[in-house]
Short mmCIF file of C-alpha atoms in Angstrom, two decimals:
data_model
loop_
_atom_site.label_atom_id
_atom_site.label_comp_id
_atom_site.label_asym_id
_atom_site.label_seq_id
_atom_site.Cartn_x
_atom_site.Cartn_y
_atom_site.Cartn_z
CA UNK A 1 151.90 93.89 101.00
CA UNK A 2 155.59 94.57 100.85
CA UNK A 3 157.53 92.79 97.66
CA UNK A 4 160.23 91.05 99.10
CA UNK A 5 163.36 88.94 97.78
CA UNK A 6 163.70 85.73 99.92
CA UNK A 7 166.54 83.67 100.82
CA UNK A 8 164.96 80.06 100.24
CA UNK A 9 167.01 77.51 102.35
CA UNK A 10 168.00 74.42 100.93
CA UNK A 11 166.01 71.53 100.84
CA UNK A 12 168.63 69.25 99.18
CA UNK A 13 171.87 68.44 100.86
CA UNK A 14 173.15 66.73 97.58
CA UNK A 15 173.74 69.26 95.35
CA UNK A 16 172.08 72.77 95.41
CA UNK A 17 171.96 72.97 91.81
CA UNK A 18 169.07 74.29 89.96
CA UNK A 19 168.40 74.29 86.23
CA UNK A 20 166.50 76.62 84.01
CA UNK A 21 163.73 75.74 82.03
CA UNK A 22 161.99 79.43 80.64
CA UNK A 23 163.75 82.63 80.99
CA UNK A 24 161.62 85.43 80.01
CA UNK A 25 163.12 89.43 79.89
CA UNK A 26 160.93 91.79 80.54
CA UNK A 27 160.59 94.65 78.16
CA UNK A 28 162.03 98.05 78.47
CA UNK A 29 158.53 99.33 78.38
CA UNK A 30 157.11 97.16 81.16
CA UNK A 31 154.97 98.52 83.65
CA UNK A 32 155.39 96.75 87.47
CA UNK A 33 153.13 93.92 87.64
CA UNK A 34 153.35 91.15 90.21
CA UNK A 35 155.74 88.07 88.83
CA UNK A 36 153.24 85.34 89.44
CA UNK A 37 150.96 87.50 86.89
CA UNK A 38 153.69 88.07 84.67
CA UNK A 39 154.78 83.77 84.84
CA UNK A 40 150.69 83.16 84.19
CA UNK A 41 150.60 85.26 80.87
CA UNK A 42 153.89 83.76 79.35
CA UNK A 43 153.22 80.01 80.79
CA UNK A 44 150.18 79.72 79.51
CA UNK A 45 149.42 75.91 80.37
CA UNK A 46 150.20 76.80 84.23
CA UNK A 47 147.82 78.25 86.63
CA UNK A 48 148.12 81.23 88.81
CA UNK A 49 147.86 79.29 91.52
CA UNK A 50 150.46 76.81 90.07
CA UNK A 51 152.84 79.29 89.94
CA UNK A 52 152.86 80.64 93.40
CA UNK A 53 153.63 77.53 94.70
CA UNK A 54 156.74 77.44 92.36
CA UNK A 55 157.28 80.75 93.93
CA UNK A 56 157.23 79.57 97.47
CA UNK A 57 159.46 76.41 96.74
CA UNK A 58 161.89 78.78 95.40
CA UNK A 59 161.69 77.93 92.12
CA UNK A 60 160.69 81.66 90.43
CA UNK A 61 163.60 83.98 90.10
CA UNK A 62 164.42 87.33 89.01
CA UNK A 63 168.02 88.24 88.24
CA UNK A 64 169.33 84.97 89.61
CA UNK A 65 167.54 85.37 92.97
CA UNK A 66 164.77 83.23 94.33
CA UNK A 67 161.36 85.71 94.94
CA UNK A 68 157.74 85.90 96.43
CA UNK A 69 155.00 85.84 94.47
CA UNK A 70 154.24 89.60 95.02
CA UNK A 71 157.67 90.64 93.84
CA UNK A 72 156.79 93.73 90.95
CA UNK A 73 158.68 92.80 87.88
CA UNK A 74 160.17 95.86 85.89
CA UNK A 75 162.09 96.70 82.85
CA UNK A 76 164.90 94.12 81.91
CA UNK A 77 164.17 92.28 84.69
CA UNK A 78 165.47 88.23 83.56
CA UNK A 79 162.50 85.80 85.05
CA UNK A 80 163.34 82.23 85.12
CA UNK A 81 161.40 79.20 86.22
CA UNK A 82 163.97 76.86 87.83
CA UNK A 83 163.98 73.00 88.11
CA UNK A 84 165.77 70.69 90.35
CA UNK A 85 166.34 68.56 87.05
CA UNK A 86 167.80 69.26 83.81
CA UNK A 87 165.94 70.37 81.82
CA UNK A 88 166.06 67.88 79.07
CA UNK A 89 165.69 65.02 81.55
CA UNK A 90 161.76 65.32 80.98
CA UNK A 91 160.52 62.17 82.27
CA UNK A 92 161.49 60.25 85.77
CA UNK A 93 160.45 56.87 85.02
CA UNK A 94 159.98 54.03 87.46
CA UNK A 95 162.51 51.47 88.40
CA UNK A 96 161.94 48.37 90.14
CA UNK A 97 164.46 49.34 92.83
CA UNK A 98 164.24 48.38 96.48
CA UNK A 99 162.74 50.27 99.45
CA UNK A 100 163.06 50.26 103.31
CA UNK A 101 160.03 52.10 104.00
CA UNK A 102 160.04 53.16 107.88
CA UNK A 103 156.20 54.61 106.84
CA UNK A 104 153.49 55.46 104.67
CA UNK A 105 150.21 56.66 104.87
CA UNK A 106 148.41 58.67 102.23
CA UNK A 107 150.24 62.15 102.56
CA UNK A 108 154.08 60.56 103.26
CA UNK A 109 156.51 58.12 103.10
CA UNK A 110 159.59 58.36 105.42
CA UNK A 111 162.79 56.26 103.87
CA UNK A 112 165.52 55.30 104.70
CA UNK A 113 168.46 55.85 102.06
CA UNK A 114 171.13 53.40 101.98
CA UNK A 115 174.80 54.80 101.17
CA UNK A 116 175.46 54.60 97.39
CA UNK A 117 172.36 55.64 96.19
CA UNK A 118 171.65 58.65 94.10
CA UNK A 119 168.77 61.05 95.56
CA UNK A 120 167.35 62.78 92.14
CA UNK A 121 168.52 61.78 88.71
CA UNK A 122 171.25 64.65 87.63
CA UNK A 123 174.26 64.51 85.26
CA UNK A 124 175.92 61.17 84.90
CA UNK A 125 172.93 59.46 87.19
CA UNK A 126 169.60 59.44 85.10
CA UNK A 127 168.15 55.74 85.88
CA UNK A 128 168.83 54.09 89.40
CA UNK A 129 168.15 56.76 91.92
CA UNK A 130 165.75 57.26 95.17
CA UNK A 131 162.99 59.36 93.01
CA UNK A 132 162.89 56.51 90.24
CA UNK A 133 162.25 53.88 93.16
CA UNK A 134 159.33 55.77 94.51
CA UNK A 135 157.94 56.28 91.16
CA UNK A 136 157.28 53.05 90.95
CA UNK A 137 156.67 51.95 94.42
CA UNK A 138 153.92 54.65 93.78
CA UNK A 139 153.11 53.94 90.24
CA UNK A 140 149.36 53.07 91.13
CA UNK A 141 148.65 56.04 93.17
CA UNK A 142 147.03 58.07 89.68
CA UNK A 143 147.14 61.61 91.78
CA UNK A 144 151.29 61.03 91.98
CA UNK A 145 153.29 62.09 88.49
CA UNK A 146 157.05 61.76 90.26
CA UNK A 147 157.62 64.88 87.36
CA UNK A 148 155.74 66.99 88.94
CA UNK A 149 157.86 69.02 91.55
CA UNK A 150 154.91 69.76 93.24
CA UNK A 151 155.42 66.67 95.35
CA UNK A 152 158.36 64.06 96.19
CA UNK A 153 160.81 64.45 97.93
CA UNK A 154 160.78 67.10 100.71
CA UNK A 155 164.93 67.29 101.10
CA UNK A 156 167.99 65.42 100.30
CA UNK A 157 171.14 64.02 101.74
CA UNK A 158 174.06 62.99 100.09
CA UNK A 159 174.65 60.53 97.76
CA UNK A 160 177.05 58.59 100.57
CA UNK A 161 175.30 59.45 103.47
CA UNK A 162 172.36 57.23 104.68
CA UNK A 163 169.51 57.49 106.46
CA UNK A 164 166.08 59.07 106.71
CA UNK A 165 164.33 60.85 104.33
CA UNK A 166 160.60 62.23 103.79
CA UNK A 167 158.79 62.47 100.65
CA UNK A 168 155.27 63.60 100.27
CA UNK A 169 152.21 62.58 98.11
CA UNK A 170 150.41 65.25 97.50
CA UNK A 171 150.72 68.99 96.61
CA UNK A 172 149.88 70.04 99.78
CA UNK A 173 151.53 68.19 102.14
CA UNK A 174 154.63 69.01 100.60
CA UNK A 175 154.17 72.53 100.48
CA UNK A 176 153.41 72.33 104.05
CA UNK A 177 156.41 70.18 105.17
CA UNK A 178 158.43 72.53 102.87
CA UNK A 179 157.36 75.51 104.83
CA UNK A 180 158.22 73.41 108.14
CA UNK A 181 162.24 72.61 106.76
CA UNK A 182 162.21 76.37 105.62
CA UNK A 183 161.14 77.39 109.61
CA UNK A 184 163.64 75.06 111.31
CA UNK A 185 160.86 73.05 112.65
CA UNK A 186 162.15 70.20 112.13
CA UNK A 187 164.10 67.77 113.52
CA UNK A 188 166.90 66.34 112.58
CA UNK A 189 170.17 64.48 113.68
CA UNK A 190 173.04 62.85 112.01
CA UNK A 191 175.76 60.42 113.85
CA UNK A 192 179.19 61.02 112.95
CA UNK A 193 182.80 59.91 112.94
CA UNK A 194 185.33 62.59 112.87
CA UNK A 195 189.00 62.77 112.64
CA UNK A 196 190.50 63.92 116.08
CA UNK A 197 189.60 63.88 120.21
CA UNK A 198 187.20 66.69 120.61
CA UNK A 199 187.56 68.89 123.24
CA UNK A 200 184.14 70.16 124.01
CA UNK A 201 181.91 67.98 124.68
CA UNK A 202 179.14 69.44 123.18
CA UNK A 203 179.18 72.92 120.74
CA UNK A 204 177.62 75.23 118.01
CA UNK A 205 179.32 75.56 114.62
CA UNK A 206 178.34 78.62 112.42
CA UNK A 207 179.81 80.25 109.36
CA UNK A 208 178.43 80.97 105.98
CA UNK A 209 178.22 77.96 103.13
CA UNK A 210 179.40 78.89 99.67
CA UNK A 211 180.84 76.75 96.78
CA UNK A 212 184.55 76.33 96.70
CA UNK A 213 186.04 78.68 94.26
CA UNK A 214 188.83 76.41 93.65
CA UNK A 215 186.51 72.77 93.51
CA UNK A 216 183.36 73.43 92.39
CA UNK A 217 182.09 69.85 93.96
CA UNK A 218 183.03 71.12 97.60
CA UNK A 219 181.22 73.62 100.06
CA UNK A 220 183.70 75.84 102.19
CA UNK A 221 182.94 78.16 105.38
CA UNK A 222 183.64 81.63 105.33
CA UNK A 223 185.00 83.79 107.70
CA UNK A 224 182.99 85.26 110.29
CA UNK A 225 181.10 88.48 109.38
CA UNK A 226 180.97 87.61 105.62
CA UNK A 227 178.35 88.99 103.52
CA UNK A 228 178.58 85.99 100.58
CA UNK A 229 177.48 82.18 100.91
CA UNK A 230 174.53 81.07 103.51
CA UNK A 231 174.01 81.26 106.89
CA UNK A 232 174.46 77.92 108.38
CA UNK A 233 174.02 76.63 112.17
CA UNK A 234 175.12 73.01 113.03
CA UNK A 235 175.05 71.61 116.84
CA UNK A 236 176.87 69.00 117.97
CA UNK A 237 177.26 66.45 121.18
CA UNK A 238 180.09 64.00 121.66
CA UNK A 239 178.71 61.10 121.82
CA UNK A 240 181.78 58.25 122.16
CA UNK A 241 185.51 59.06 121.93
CA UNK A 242 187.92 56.94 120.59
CA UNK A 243 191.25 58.54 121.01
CA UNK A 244 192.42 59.37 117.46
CA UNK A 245 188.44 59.86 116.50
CA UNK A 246 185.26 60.84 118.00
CA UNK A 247 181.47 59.81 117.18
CA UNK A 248 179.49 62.87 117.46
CA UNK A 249 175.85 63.34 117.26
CA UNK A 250 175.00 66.61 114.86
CA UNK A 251 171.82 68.37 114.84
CA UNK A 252 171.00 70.75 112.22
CA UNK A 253 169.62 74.27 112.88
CA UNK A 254 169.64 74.75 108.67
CA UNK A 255 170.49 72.60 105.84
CA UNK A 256 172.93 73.46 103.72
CA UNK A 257 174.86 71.70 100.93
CA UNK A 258 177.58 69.17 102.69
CA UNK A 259 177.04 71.31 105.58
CA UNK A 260 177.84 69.04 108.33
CA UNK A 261 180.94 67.94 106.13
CA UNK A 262 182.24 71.32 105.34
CA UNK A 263 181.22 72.47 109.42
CA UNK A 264 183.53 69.84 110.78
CA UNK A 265 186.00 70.17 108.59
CA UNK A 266 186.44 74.11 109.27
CA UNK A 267 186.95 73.30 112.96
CA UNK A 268 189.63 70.81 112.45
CA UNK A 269 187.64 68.02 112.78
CA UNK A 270 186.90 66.10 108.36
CA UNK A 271 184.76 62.90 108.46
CA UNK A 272 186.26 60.15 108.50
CA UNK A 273 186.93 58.81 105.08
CA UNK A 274 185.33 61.52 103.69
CA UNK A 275 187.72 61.83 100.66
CA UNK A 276 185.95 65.61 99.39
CA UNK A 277 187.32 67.22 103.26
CA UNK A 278 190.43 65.17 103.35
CA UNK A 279 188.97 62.84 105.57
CA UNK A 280 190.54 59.72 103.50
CA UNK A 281 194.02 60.77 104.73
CA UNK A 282 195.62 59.70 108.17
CA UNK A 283 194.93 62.91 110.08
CA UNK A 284 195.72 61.39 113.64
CA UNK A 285 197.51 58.58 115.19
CA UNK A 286 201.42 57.01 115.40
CA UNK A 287 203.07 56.46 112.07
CA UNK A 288 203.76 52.88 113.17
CA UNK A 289 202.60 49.92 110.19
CA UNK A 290 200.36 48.40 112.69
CA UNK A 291 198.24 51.07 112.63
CA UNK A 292 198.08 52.36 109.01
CA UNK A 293 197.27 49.08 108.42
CA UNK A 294 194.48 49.53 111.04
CA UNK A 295 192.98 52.68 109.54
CA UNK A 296 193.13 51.15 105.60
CA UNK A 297 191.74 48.50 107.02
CA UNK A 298 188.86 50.67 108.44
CA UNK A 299 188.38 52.68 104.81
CA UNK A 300 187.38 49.68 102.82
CA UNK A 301 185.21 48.71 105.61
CA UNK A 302 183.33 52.19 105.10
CA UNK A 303 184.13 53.18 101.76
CA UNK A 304 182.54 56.50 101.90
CA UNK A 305 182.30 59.43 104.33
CA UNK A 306 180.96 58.41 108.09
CA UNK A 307 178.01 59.96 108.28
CA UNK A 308 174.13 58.99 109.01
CA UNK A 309 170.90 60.58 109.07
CA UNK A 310 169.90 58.76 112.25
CA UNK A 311 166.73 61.08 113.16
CA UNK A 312 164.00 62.74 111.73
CA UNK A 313 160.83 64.66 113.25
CA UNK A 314 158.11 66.79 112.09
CA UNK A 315 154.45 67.52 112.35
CA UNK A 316 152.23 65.23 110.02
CA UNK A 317 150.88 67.92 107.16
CA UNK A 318 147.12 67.07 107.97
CA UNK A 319 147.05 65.42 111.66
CA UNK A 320 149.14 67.68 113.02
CA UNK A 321 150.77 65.10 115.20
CA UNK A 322 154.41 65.27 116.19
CA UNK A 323 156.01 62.39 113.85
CA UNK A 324 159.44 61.31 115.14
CA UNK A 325 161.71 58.66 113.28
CA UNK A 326 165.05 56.99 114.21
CA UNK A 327 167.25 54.29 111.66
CA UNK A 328 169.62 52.45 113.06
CA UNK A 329 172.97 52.49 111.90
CA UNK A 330 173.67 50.65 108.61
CA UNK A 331 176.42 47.68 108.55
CA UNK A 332 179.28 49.26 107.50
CA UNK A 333 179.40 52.00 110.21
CA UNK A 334 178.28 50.23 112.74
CA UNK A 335 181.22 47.55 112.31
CA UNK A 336 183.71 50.63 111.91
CA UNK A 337 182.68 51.69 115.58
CA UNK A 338 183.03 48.40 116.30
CA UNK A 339 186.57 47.91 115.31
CA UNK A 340 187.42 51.28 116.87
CA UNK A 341 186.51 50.08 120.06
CA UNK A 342 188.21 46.54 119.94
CA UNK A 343 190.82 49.47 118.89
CA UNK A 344 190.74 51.13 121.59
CA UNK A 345 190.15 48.09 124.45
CA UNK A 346 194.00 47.33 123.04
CA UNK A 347 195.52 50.76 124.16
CA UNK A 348 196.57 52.55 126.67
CA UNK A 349 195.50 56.06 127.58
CA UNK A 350 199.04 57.19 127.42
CA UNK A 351 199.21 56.20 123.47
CA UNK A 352 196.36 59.26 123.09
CA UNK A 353 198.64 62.22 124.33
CA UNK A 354 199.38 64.40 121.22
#
């Protein structure tokens, strides 16, 4: 077989971030050998096999780039093993948090994430997040250790955002949903509210995802034909206009980091309240008191970018039935479409024209 160096797509919309737990160098007298051999000799309490599911999960690297088990290492090649934790956060322990569990069988669970909560326990947010809930809503289940990144949580969405998520039970069904999120065959749709009147009614967004050289904590698009950052595809469908905003339904082709939030913001269009994209600023609209009032009024109903996970399908890991899933909106953004629309019942078409 050919070595190859993949491009592992994101499975966490949160925060891309992985940490390093063993580097290794390879010495200057090193003759090629296949990296999962090379990982098996240094980590000598892991298995082979162990390894090349790290490998396929993206978590082996050589020279700061995710690779296949097959890859050859060489002379002064740098092999880390990379964690979605830090590394001196050892232990996720369980937390007596609350679930809403949409299902659960032996392989899954499908959840549904309310705004506010963290995903996976990362700098600043150690105790209180999704993964220590399912530890213990799991802590029976002997064949789950929630520190073992061999299963959990498939992907991520952001710590604001709610809706569905998918976490698996075993080894193998995660490795199998994993491969499904790293095919596009999933899924998945988010409802959003975005600053401005659309003019499509329906349209494809693509442009490479990279970090914001000038704020670290935001994703930005890059210009068409660039080399750097990730490919990323988002779909959308209007779905209800409101004048000054417009619910949209987005579906994603790949999952990138923020990437419906940086998308919409490169066409013009920032979540609404998003404060990251500018979305907490009054991007549309008369200048009149009434309605600032109006749109304040609207951010501390939703305190926090406008944006649910509202669907989620793939093919059960050992049934191999299509599973589809669909949350309905949470409180807070349903009552801001609400109070749009009274909004809107009290205006004119005529008060739109921009």
């Amino acid at each position: 077989m050919n070595e190859e160096i993949i491009e592992i797509e994101e499975l966490e919309e949160d925060s891309e971030q992985l940490y390093e737990h063993f580097r290794f160098v390879a010495d200057p007298g090193q003759t090629p050998v296949r990296v999962d051999k090379f990982m098996c000799e240094k980590l000598t309490h892991s298995s082979r096999n162990r390894i090349q599911k790290a490998a396929e999960e993206g978590f082996i690297h050589v020279n700061e780039r995710p690779v296949k088990s097959n890859y050859k290492v060489r002379p002064g090649d740098v092999v880390t093993l990379m964690l979605d934790r830090p590394r001196h956060e050892l232990s996720i322990l369980p937390e007596d948090i609350p679930l809403e569990i949409v299902y659960e069988d032996d392989q899954l669970m499908v959840i549904n994430k309310p705004a506010g909560m963290v995903v996976h326990p990362g700098a600043g947010n150690f105790t209180g997040t999704l993964v220590n809930a399912i530890a213990w809503h799991l802590r029976d289940l002997k064949s789950f250790d929630p520190n073992d990144p061999e299963v959990g949580l498939v992907h991520r969405i952001d710590k604001d955002t709610s809706g569905l998520l998918v976490a698996a039970k075993t080894s193998e069904a995660k490795s199998r949903l994993g491969l499904q999120f790293f095919n596009h065959e999933t899924h998945r749709s988010y409802l959003a509210l975005v600053w401005a009147n659309m003019q499509e009614d329906e349209g494809r967004i693509e442009g490479n995802i990279a970090r914001d050289p000038r704020d670290r904590l935001r994703m930005t698009v890059l210009p068409p034909g660039s080399d750097e950052g990730k490919p990323a595809v988002t779909h959308y469908r209007v779905v209800e206009r409101f004048g000054y905003v417009t619910l949209v339904e987005c579906r994603l082709e790949t999952g990138r980091t923020h990437q419906i939030r940086a998308h919409m913001k490169s066409i013009g269009h920032p979540l609404f309240a998003d404060e990251r994209y500018g979305g907490t600023e009054i991007l549309r609209g008369n200048r009149s008191s009434t309605y600032k009032a109006f749109i304040q009024n609207c951010f501390k109903l939703c305190p926090r970018q406008a944006l649910h996970a509202q669907t989620l399908g793939f093919v059960h890991p050992s049934t191999h039935e299509q599973m589809d899933f669909t949350s309905e909106l949470p409180a807070d953004l349903a009552q801001l479409i609400e109070k749009w629309r009274h909004y809107m019942a009290g205006t004119t078409n005529d008060t739109f024209a921009e």
